[in-house]
Coordinates of C-alpha atoms in Angstrom, one line a residue:
Chain G
X28 CA 282.3 -2.1 40.9
X29 CA 279.8 -3.1 43.5
X30 CA 282.1 -5.8 44.9
X31 CA 281.1 -9.4 45.5
X32 CA 277.3 -9.7 45.8
X33 CA 275.7 -12.4 47.8
X34 CA 272.0 -13.3 48.3
X35 CA 270.1 -13.7 50.4
X36 CA 271.8 -11.9 53.3
X37 CA 269.9 -14.0 55.9
X38 CA 268.1 -17.3 55.5
X39 CA 266.1 -19.1 58.1
X40 CA 264.8 -22.6 57.1
X41 CA 263.6 -25.8 58.6
X42 CA 265.6 -29.0 58.8
X43 CA 265.2 -31.0 55.6
X44 CA 264.6 -28.1 53.3
X45 CA 266.7 -27.2 50.3
X46 CA 268.8 -24.0 50.6
X47 CA 270.4 -22.2 47.7
X48 CA 272.9 -19.4 48.3
X49 CA 273.9 -17.1 45.4
X50 CA 277.0 -15.2 44.5
X51 CA 278.0 -12.7 41.9
X52 CA 281.8 -12.3 41.7
X53 CA 283.6 -9.1 40.8
X54 CA 283.6 -8.8 37.0
X55 CA 286.9 -10.0 35.4
X56 CA 287.9 -12.2 38.4
X57 CA 288.9 -15.7 37.3
X58 CA 288.6 -17.4 40.7
X59 CA 285.6 -17.8 42.9
X60 CA 285.7 -19.3 46.4
X61 CA 283.0 -20.5 48.8
X62 CA 283.8 -20.4 52.6
X63 CA 281.9 -21.3 55.7
X64 CA 282.4 -19.6 59.1
X65 CA 281.3 -20.8 62.5
X66 CA 282.3 -20.0 66.0
X67 CA 283.5 -23.6 66.6
X68 CA 285.6 -24.1 63.4
X69 CA 286.3 -20.5 62.2
X70 CA 286.7 -20.0 58.5
X71 CA 286.8 -23.1 56.2
X72 CA 287.3 -23.2 52.4
X73 CA 284.5 -25.4 50.9
X74 CA 285.2 -25.2 47.1
X75 CA 286.8 -23.0 44.5
X76 CA 286.4 -22.4 40.8
X77 CA 288.8 -21.2 38.1
X78 CA 287.1 -19.9 35.0
X79 CA 283.8 -21.5 36.0
X80 CA 285.4 -25.0 36.5
X81 CA 285.5 -26.5 40.0
X82 CA 289.1 -27.1 41.0
X83 CA 289.0 -28.4 44.5
X84 CA 285.9 -29.4 46.4
X85 CA 287.7 -31.3 49.2
X86 CA 286.3 -28.9 51.7
X87 CA 282.7 -29.7 50.9
X88 CA 281.5 -31.4 54.1
X89 CA 279.3 -34.1 52.5
X90 CA 277.1 -35.0 49.5
X91 CA 274.4 -32.7 50.8
X92 CA 276.4 -29.8 49.6
X93 CA 276.9 -28.9 45.9
X94 CA 278.2 -25.9 44.1
X95 CA 277.9 -24.8 40.5
X96 CA 279.2 -21.9 38.4
X97 CA 277.2 -21.9 35.1
X98 CA 278.9 -18.7 33.9
X99 CA 281.6 -16.2 34.9
X100 CA 279.1 -13.9 36.8
X101 CA 277.1 -16.4 38.9
X102 CA 277.6 -19.2 41.3
X103 CA 275.4 -21.2 43.7
X104 CA 275.9 -23.2 46.8
X105 CA 273.1 -25.6 47.5
X106 CA 272.4 -27.7 50.6
X107 CA 269.9 -30.4 50.3
X108 CA 268.6 -31.5 52.7
X109 CA 269.7 -28.9 55.2
X110 CA 270.5 -29.8 58.9
X111 CA 270.8 -27.6 62.0
X112 CA 274.6 -28.2 62.0
X113 CA 274.8 -26.4 58.6
X114 CA 273.9 -23.1 60.4
X115 CA 276.8 -20.7 59.7
X116 CA 277.8 -17.7 57.7
X117 CA 278.6 -18.6 54.1
X118 CA 281.0 -16.3 52.3
X119 CA 281.8 -16.0 48.6
X120 CA 285.0 -14.5 47.5
X121 CA 286.7 -13.8 44.2
X122 CA 290.1 -12.9 42.9
X123 CA 292.0 -12.2 39.8
X124 CA 294.5 -15.0 40.5
X125 CA 294.5 -18.1 42.6
X126 CA 297.1 -17.4 45.2
X127 CA 299.1 -14.3 44.8
X128 CA 296.2 -11.9 44.6
X129 CA 293.9 -10.4 47.1
X130 CA 290.6 -12.2 47.6
X131 CA 287.6 -9.9 47.9
X132 CA 284.8 -11.3 50.1
X133 CA 281.1 -10.7 49.9
X134 CA 279.0 -9.7 52.9
X135 CA 278.1 -13.3 53.6
X136 CA 274.8 -15.2 54.0
X137 CA 273.8 -15.9 57.5
X138 CA 272.0 -19.3 57.5
X139 CA 270.0 -20.7 60.4
X140 CA 268.5 -24.2 60.1
X141 CA 265.9 -24.9 62.7
Chain Y
X15 CA 299.2 -31.6 60.1
X16 CA 299.1 -28.1 58.8
X17 CA 298.1 -25.7 61.6
X18 CA 297.9 -21.9 62.2
X19 CA 297.9 -20.7 65.8
X20 CA 297.1 -17.1 66.7
X21 CA 297.7 -15.3 69.9
X22 CA 296.4 -13.7 71.9
X23 CA 292.8 -15.0 71.4
X24 CA 291.5 -11.6 72.5
X25 CA 293.1 -8.2 73.3
X26 CA 291.8 -5.0 74.8
X27 CA 293.8 -1.8 74.3
X28 CA 293.2 1.9 74.7
X29 CA 292.8 4.2 71.7
X30 CA 296.1 5.5 70.5
X31 CA 298.2 2.6 71.8
X32 CA 300.2 0.1 69.6
X33 CA 299.7 -3.6 69.6
X34 CA 301.1 -6.7 68.1
X35 CA 299.3 -9.9 67.1
X36 CA 301.1 -13.2 66.6
X37 CA 300.7 -16.0 64.1
X38 CA 302.6 -19.3 64.3
X39 CA 302.2 -21.9 61.6
X40 CA 303.3 -25.4 60.6
X41 CA 302.1 -25.2 57.0
X42 CA 304.4 -26.8 54.5
X43 CA 305.3 -26.2 51.8
X44 CA 304.7 -22.5 52.3
X45 CA 303.1 -20.4 49.5
X46 CA 302.0 -17.2 51.2
X47 CA 300.7 -15.7 54.3
X48 CA 297.8 -13.3 54.5
X49 CA 296.3 -11.2 57.3
X50 CA 292.6 -10.3 57.1
X51 CA 290.5 -7.9 59.2
X52 CA 287.0 -8.9 59.8
X53 CA 284.5 -6.4 61.3
X54 CA 281.5 -7.8 63.1
X55 CA 278.9 -8.9 60.6
X56 CA 281.0 -8.4 57.6
X57 CA 283.3 -10.4 55.3
X58 CA 287.1 -10.5 55.8
X59 CA 289.1 -7.7 54.2
X60 CA 292.7 -8.4 53.1
X61 CA 295.3 -6.3 54.9
X62 CA 298.6 -7.9 53.6
X63 CA 299.9 -10.8 51.5
X64 CA 303.5 -12.0 51.9
X65 CA 305.4 -14.6 50.0
X66 CA 308.5 -16.5 51.2
X67 CA 310.9 -13.8 50.1
X68 CA 309.1 -10.9 51.9
X69 CA 309.8 -10.3 55.6
X70 CA 307.8 -7.1 56.0
X71 CA 304.8 -5.4 54.4
X72 CA 302.9 -2.3 55.4
X73 CA 299.4 -1.1 54.8
X74 CA 298.9 2.2 56.4
X75 CA 299.0 1.7 60.2
X76 CA 299.3 -2.0 59.8
X77 CA 302.7 -3.7 59.4
X78 CA 303.1 -7.4 58.9
X79 CA 306.3 -9.3 59.4
X80 CA 307.2 -12.8 58.4
X81 CA 310.1 -15.0 59.6
X82 CA 309.9 -18.1 57.3
X83 CA 312.7 -19.8 59.3
X84 CA 310.8 -19.8 62.6
X85 CA 307.4 -19.9 60.8
X86 CA 306.1 -16.9 62.6
X87 CA 304.3 -13.8 61.5
X88 CA 303.2 -10.7 63.4
X89 CA 300.8 -7.9 62.7
X90 CA 301.6 -4.6 64.3
X91 CA 299.0 -1.9 64.6
X92 CA 300.3 1.6 65.3
X93 CA 298.3 4.3 67.0
X94 CA 295.2 2.3 67.3
X95 CA 291.8 3.7 66.4
X96 CA 288.3 2.7 67.5
X97 CA 287.7 1.4 64.0
X98 CA 290.5 -1.1 64.5
X99 CA 288.1 -3.1 66.7
X100 CA 287.7 -6.3 64.8
X101 CA 288.8 -9.9 64.4
X102 CA 292.2 -10.4 62.7
X103 CA 292.7 -13.7 60.9
X104 CA 296.0 -15.2 59.7
X105 CA 295.8 -17.5 56.7
X106 CA 298.8 -19.5 55.4
X107 CA 298.5 -21.1 52.0
X108 CA 300.2 -24.0 50.3
X109 CA 300.0 -25.6 46.9
X110 CA 299.2 -29.2 46.6
X111 CA 301.1 -31.5 44.3
X112 CA 298.3 -31.1 41.8
X113 CA 298.6 -27.3 41.9
X114 CA 295.5 -26.8 44.1
X115 CA 295.4 -23.9 46.5
X116 CA 295.0 -25.0 50.1
X117 CA 294.6 -22.4 52.8
X118 CA 294.9 -23.1 56.5
X119 CA 293.1 -20.5 58.7
X120 CA 293.9 -19.3 62.2
X121 CA 291.0 -18.8 64.6
X122 CA 291.6 -15.1 64.8
X123 CA 292.5 -12.6 67.4
X124 CA 289.6 -10.4 68.6
X125 CA 290.8 -6.8 69.2
X126 CA 288.8 -4.3 71.1
X127 CA 290.0 -0.7 71.2
X128 CA 288.5 1.4 74.0
X129 CA 288.3 5.2 73.9

């Protein structure tokens, strides 16, 4: 298996633009997680899905952020409109189980909003 | 408030030496504790996962311990190698009343191994 795949790996955009980050989890994994990592706040859980259904989105910073999982092999995290403070590395991770299993992280998308 | 504190913030050691990283937490109720290794520019990689009933778990040269009474964990690295240079993140999870998974992340310890 190729592991968790994220695209793009790098994204530079201007404030106010829409940004869409993509993730393909490991085949067969029931859980998908979106994280954000910054120097100031470290790693933060934004939202996670179980069998394509959003379970907890309490970590989503505000309404500008939305996430979808239309099928078991694809998820998107969208920011609209983007702001400079959204600049961070966004990780997607997947696991077989919610809590007791290892989470496998993708390589991340490094987002810079100018 | 649930918190995870890691120490030291950064550490420099010579290749071949051992080191121990600390993680103290106030997360309650406790579900599990994970240690991750994150190389620069990459996603975190899981090293160990421990539940309440486990007090030690090894993964090669990495050994994690857990004292649920004092709410402390440590990650011991034996015979360090240059490839151990990375950030090590402690994550403590709890389950909400609704069954939702809630992780609390430490800020990480940055380890540099010098030849």
